[in-house]
Amino acid sequence: MKTKRHALGLGAALLALASGNALAAEHEVKMLNKGADGNFIFEPGYLKAAKGDTVKFVPVDMTHQPQSEVAPAGVAWKGEMNKPFTVTLASEGVYVYSCLPHKTMGMVGVIQAGAPVNLAAAKEAAAGIKIAQNKDRLDKYLAQVK
Ligand SMILES: [Cu+2]
């Protein structure tokens, strides 16, 4: 997992620390035809982040399109095919998302922003997602939410 902090001068960083402001991180999730754990997959499939962080979906391979399945506070989002897409994790909780054309192939992912305040509802909604292949992936990702 690659996490990139915004570049700040030391003075600004110290000021931010002194004032108690956490620096928002930008995370990357790759959209791949073939990954370390199988075909048609997001990497990382489970991502731990903080509220206020951003997640950039990177179209390493083509024909992928990220979309939310479950989001805290019901905030839905949808990227465009073959384009980088950035989501701000405005609400704390568990986000479950999928790739529109490859959802049934198990191209799904989980993002945890801060505390998993909606975990029970997220698990229930995730169980309703129709996945034909790589059925264990989503459960594996959700099991990492702590
Ligand atoms: Cu896809």
Short mmCIF file of C-alpha atoms and ligand atoms in Angstrom, two decimals:
data_model
loop_
_atom_site.label_atom_id
_atom_site.label_comp_id
_atom_site.label_asym_id
_atom_site.label_seq_id
_atom_site.Cartn_x
_atom_site.Cartn_y
_atom_site.Cartn_z
CA MET A 1 0.00 0.00 0.00
CA LYS A 2 1.34 3.38 -0.96
CA THR A 3 0.37 6.31 1.17
CA LYS A 4 1.42 9.78 0.20
CA ARG A 5 1.30 12.64 2.64
CA HIS A 6 0.88 16.12 1.30
CA ALA A 7 4.21 17.81 1.01
CA LEU A 8 4.54 20.48 3.63
CA GLY A 9 7.47 22.48 4.88
CA LEU A 10 8.71 21.56 8.32
CA GLY A 11 7.39 24.80 9.74
CA ALA A 12 3.91 24.15 8.40
CA ALA A 13 4.02 20.57 9.64
CA LEU A 14 5.01 21.68 13.13
CA LEU A 15 2.30 24.31 13.08
CA ALA A 16 -0.25 21.66 12.08
CA LEU A 17 0.93 19.40 14.90
CA ALA A 18 0.82 22.26 17.38
CA SER A 19 -2.72 23.17 16.40
CA GLY A 20 -3.83 19.53 16.55
CA ASN A 21 -4.83 19.27 12.89
CA ALA A 22 -4.27 15.84 11.46
CA LEU A 23 -2.86 15.91 7.95
CA ALA A 24 -5.19 14.27 5.45
CA ALA A 25 -3.50 11.43 3.60
CA GLU A 26 -4.03 10.47 -0.01
CA HIS A 27 -4.26 6.72 -0.57
CA GLU A 28 -4.13 4.88 -3.86
CA VAL A 29 -6.14 1.86 -4.92
CA LYS A 30 -5.09 0.25 -8.17
CA MET A 31 -7.64 -1.22 -10.56
CA LEU A 32 -6.05 -4.30 -12.09
CA ASN A 33 -6.86 -7.10 -14.53
CA LYS A 34 -4.45 -9.31 -12.65
CA GLY A 35 -3.19 -8.76 -9.14
CA ALA A 36 -1.29 -10.66 -6.46
CA ASP A 37 -4.52 -12.26 -5.19
CA GLY A 38 -6.28 -12.97 -8.47
CA ASN A 39 -7.86 -11.49 -11.56
CA PHE A 40 -10.05 -8.37 -11.78
CA ILE A 41 -9.12 -6.95 -8.45
CA PHE A 42 -8.60 -3.76 -6.47
CA GLU A 43 -5.22 -3.42 -4.71
CA PRO A 44 -5.29 -3.02 -1.82
CA GLY A 45 -8.72 -4.63 -1.46
CA TYR A 46 -8.92 -3.57 2.16
CA LEU A 47 -7.70 -0.10 3.05
CA LYS A 48 -7.47 1.47 6.50
CA ALA A 49 -7.73 5.23 6.35
CA ALA A 50 -8.84 8.16 8.45
CA LYS A 51 -11.88 10.37 8.11
CA GLY A 52 -10.99 13.24 5.79
CA ASP A 53 -8.43 11.24 3.82
CA THR A 54 -8.78 10.82 0.08
CA VAL A 55 -8.63 7.64 -1.96
CA LYS A 56 -7.56 7.79 -5.57
CA PHE A 57 -8.64 4.89 -7.78
CA VAL A 58 -5.94 4.43 -10.41
CA PRO A 59 -6.86 2.74 -13.73
CA VAL A 60 -3.66 0.72 -14.18
CA ASP A 61 -5.61 -1.54 -16.56
CA MET A 62 -8.58 -0.48 -18.65
CA THR A 63 -12.35 -1.19 -18.47
CA HIS A 64 -12.71 -0.61 -14.74
CA GLN A 65 -15.17 1.74 -13.09
CA PRO A 66 -15.38 2.11 -9.29
CA GLN A 67 -18.72 2.72 -7.58
CA SER A 68 -19.93 2.68 -4.00
CA GLU A 69 -22.12 -0.15 -2.74
CA VAL A 70 -22.27 0.87 0.91
CA ALA A 71 -21.14 4.14 2.45
CA PRO A 72 -21.62 5.66 5.89
CA ALA A 73 -24.28 8.40 5.87
CA GLY A 74 -25.50 6.94 2.56
CA VAL A 75 -23.19 9.04 0.41
CA ALA A 76 -23.03 7.27 -2.97
CA TRP A 77 -20.34 7.84 -5.56
CA LYS A 78 -19.41 6.56 -9.00
CA GLY A 79 -16.28 7.05 -11.08
CA GLU A 80 -15.94 7.10 -14.84
CA MET A 81 -14.67 4.20 -16.92
CA ASN A 82 -10.89 4.23 -17.49
CA LYS A 83 -10.32 7.45 -15.54
CA PRO A 84 -8.62 8.16 -12.24
CA PHE A 85 -11.24 8.86 -9.59
CA THR A 86 -10.75 10.45 -6.20
CA VAL A 87 -13.10 10.05 -3.26
CA THR A 88 -12.92 12.03 -0.04
CA LEU A 89 -13.84 9.98 3.02
CA ALA A 90 -16.04 12.66 4.53
CA SER A 91 -17.77 10.33 6.97
CA GLU A 92 -16.31 7.89 9.45
CA GLY A 93 -17.18 4.26 8.86
CA VAL A 94 -16.99 1.36 6.44
CA TYR A 95 -17.22 1.82 2.69
CA VAL A 96 -17.87 -1.15 0.40
CA TYR A 97 -17.40 -0.56 -3.31
CA SER A 98 -17.29 -2.50 -6.54
CA CYS A 99 -16.24 -2.24 -10.15
CA LEU A 100 -19.37 -1.76 -12.24
CA PRO A 101 -18.47 -4.18 -15.09
CA HIS A 102 -16.67 -6.75 -12.89
CA LYS A 103 -18.77 -6.82 -9.73
CA THR A 104 -20.05 -10.34 -10.36
CA MET A 105 -16.43 -11.47 -10.81
CA GLY A 106 -15.72 -10.37 -7.27
CA MET A 107 -14.05 -7.06 -8.11
CA VAL A 108 -15.02 -5.42 -4.84
CA GLY A 109 -13.22 -3.59 -2.07
CA VAL A 110 -13.53 -2.24 1.46
CA ILE A 111 -12.31 1.03 2.93
CA GLN A 112 -12.37 1.72 6.65
CA ALA A 113 -12.27 5.38 7.60
CA GLY A 114 -11.70 5.72 11.33
CA ALA A 115 -14.00 3.69 13.56
CA PRO A 116 -16.29 1.12 11.84
CA VAL A 117 -19.46 2.75 13.15
CA ASN A 118 -21.70 1.17 10.49
CA LEU A 119 -20.05 -2.27 10.33
CA ALA A 120 -23.19 -4.32 11.02
CA ALA A 121 -25.19 -2.45 8.36
CA ALA A 122 -22.26 -2.65 5.92
CA LYS A 123 -21.95 -6.42 6.40
CA GLU A 124 -25.66 -6.89 5.91
CA ALA A 125 -25.66 -4.82 2.71
CA ALA A 126 -22.50 -6.54 1.46
CA ALA A 127 -24.17 -9.93 1.89
CA GLY A 128 -26.78 -8.80 -0.62
CA ILE A 129 -24.25 -8.08 -3.38
CA LYS A 130 -24.49 -10.76 -6.07
CA ILE A 131 -21.00 -12.15 -6.67
CA ALA A 132 -20.45 -15.26 -8.80
CA GLN A 133 -16.65 -15.57 -8.68
CA ASN A 134 -14.11 -14.94 -5.92
CA LYS A 135 -17.00 -15.01 -3.46
CA ASP A 136 -14.69 -15.13 -0.44
CA ARG A 137 -12.91 -11.88 -1.27
CA LEU A 138 -15.44 -9.49 0.22
CA ASP A 139 -15.70 -11.52 3.44
CA LYS A 140 -11.91 -11.58 3.69
CA TYR A 141 -11.74 -7.81 3.35
CA LEU A 142 -14.59 -7.22 5.82
CA ALA A 143 -12.89 -9.55 8.32
CA GLN A 144 -9.97 -7.11 8.41
CA VAL A 145 -12.18 -4.30 9.69
CA LYS A 146 -11.39 -3.88 13.37
CU CU B 1 -13.20 -3.90 -13.11
#
